[in-house]
C-alpha positions as a Python dict, from the first residue, in 0.01 Angstrom:
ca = {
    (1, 'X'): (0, 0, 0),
    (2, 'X'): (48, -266, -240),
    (3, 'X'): (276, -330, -537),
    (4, 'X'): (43, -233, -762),
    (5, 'X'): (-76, 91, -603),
    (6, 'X'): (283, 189, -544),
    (7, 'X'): (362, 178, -932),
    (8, 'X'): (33, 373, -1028),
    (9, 'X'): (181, 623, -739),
    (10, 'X'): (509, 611, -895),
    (11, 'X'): (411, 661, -1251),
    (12, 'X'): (238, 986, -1160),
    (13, 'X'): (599, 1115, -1032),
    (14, 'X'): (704, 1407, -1225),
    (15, 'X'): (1065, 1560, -1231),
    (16, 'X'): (1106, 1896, -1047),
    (17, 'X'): (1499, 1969, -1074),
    (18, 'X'): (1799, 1776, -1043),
    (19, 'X'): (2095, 1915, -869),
    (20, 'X'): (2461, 1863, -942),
    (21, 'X'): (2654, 1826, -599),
    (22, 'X'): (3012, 1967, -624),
    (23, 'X'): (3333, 1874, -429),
    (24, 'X'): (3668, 2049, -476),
    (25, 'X'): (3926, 1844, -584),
    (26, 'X'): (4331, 1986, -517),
    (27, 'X'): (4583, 1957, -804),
    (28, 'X'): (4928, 2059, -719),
    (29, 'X'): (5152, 2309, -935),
    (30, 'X'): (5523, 2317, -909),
    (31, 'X'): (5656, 2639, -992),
    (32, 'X'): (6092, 2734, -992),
    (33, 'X'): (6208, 3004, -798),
    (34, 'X'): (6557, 3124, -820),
    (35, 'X'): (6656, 3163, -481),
    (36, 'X'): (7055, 3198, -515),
    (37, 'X'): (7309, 3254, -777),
    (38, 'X'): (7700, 3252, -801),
    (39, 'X'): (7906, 3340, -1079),
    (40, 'X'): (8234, 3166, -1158),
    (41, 'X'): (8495, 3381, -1301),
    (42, 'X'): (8849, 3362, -1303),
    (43, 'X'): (9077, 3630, -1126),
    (44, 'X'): (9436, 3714, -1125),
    (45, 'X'): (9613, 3830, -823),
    (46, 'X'): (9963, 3945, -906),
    (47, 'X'): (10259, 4002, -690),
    (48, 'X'): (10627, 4158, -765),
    (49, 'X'): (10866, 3936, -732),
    (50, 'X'): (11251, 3964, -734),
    (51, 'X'): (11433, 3675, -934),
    (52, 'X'): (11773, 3636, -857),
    (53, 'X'): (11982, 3649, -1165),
    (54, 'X'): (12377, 3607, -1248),
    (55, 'X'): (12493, 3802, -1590),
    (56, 'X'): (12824, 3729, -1677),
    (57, 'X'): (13020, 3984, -1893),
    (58, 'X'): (13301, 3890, -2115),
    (59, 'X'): (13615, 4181, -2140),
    (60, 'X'): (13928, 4224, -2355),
    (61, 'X'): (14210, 4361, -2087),
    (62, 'X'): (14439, 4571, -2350),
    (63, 'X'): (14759, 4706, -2086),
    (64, 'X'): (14998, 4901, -2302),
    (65, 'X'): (15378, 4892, -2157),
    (66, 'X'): (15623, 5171, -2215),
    (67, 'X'): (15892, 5117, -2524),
    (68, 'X'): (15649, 4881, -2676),
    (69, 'X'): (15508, 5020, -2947),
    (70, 'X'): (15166, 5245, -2997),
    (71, 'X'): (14859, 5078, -2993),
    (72, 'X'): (14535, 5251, -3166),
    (73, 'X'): (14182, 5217, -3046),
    (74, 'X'): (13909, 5323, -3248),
    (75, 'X'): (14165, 5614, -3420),
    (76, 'X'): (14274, 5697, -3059),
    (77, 'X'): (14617, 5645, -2946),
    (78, 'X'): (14625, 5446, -2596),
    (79, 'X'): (14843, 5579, -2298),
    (80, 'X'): (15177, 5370, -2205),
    (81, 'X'): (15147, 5207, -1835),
    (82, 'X'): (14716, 5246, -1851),
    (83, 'X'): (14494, 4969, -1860),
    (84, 'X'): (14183, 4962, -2094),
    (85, 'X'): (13892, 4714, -2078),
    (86, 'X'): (13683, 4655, -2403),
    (87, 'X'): (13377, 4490, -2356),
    (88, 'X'): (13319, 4176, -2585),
    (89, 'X'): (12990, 4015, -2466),
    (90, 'X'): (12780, 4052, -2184),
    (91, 'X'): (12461, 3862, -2142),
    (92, 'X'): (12091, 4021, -2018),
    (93, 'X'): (11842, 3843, -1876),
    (94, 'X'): (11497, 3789, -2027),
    (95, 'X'): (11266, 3653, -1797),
    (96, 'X'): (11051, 3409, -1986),
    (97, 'X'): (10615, 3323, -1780),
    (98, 'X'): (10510, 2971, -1826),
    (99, 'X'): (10171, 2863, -1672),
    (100, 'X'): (10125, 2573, -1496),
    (101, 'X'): (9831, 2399, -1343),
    (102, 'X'): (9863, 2395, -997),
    (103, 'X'): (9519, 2308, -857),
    (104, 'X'): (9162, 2177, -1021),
    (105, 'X'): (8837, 2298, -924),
    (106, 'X'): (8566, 2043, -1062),
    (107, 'X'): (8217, 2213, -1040),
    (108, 'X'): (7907, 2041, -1021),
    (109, 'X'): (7556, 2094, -985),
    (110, 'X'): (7313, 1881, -804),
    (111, 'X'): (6938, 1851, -863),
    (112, 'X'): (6746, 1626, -484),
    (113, 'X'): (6427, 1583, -500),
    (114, 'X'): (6204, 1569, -157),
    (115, 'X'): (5856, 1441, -102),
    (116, 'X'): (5684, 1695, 94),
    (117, 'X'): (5299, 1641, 210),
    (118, 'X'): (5101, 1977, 207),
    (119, 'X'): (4761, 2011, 379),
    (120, 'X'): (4461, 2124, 263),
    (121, 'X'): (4092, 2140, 308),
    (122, 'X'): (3861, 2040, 71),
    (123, 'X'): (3476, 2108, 71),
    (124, 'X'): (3206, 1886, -65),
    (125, 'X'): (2840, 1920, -104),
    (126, 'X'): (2557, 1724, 14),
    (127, 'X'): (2185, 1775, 14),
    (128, 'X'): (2012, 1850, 356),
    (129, 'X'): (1670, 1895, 424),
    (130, 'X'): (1505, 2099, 652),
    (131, 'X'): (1181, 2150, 745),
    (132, 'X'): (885, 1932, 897),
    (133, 'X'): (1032, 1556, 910),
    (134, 'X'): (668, 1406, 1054),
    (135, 'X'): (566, 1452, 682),
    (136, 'X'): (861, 1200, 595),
    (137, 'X'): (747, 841, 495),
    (138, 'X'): (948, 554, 346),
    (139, 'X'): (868, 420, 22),
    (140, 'X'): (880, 7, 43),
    (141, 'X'): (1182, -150, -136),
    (142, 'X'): (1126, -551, -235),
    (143, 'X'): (1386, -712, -221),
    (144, 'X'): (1670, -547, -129),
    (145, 'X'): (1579, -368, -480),
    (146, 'X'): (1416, 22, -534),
    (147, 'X'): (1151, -51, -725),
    (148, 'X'): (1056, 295, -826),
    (149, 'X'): (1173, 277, -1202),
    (150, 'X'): (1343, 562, -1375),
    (151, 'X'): (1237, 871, -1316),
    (152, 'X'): (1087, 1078, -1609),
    (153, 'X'): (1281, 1418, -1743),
    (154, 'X'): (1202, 1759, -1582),
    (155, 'X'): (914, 1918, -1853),
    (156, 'X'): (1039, 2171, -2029),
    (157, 'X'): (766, 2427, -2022),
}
């Protein structure tokens, strides 16, 4: 065939279809799960304790002696050769809570990241043929270059 028969052959090419060959492409989405969970609270744990305390109490020692005279307590008359004890101070205790710091707990929270590299299959389209290839010819190329032109537009009708 030559080169001028082949472009009278190609210019009675018509378009039939044109079909769009798909491949899947993967995107990956990163989605938080909450797989644990701790709660921080303060707690007091008491105990009884016994504190050892010394009170000290302060007395007036009042010994009345025969012959001596009369001695009146609070409008009562005290007994000759008798001892009395009237109590001048005495002290109570009042027990006093301090706090004090006696450890620290610092608390942090830690974000790693990992690279992780996930399989997956992907599919992709390609045109076969099938049916009689001894109806298959070549169409000549010059140069290194398809010289078959643009093809025209599917008709509309």
């Amino acid at each position: 065939m030559t080169d001028d028969q082949y472009t009278q052959d190609r210019t009675a090419l018509r378009l039939v279809t044109r079909l769009d060959l798909l491949e899947e492409r993967a995107s990956v989405q990163v989605t938080r799960e909450s797989v644990g969970e701790v709660a921080l609270r303060r707690v007091v744990r008491e105990e009884e304790v016994l504190m050892p305390v010394t009170l000290t109490r302060e007395f007036l020692e009042l010994t009345v002696r025969r012959g001596g005279g009369q001695v009146i307590l609070d409008g009562e008359p005290l007994e000759a050769g008798r001892t009395y004890e009237v109590l001048l101070s005495e002290e109570r205790a009042q027990i006093v809570k301090t706090v004090h710091a006696t450890q620290q707990v610092e608390v942090f929270k830690r974000t790693r990241t990992e690279q992780f590299q996930q399989s997956v299959t992907l599919g992709r389209e390609v045109l076969e043929v099938t049916g009689r290839t001894d109806l298959v010819t070549e169409r000549p190329v010059v140069l290194g270059i398809d010289t078959s032109g643009p093809l025209q537009e599917p008709d509309p009708t």
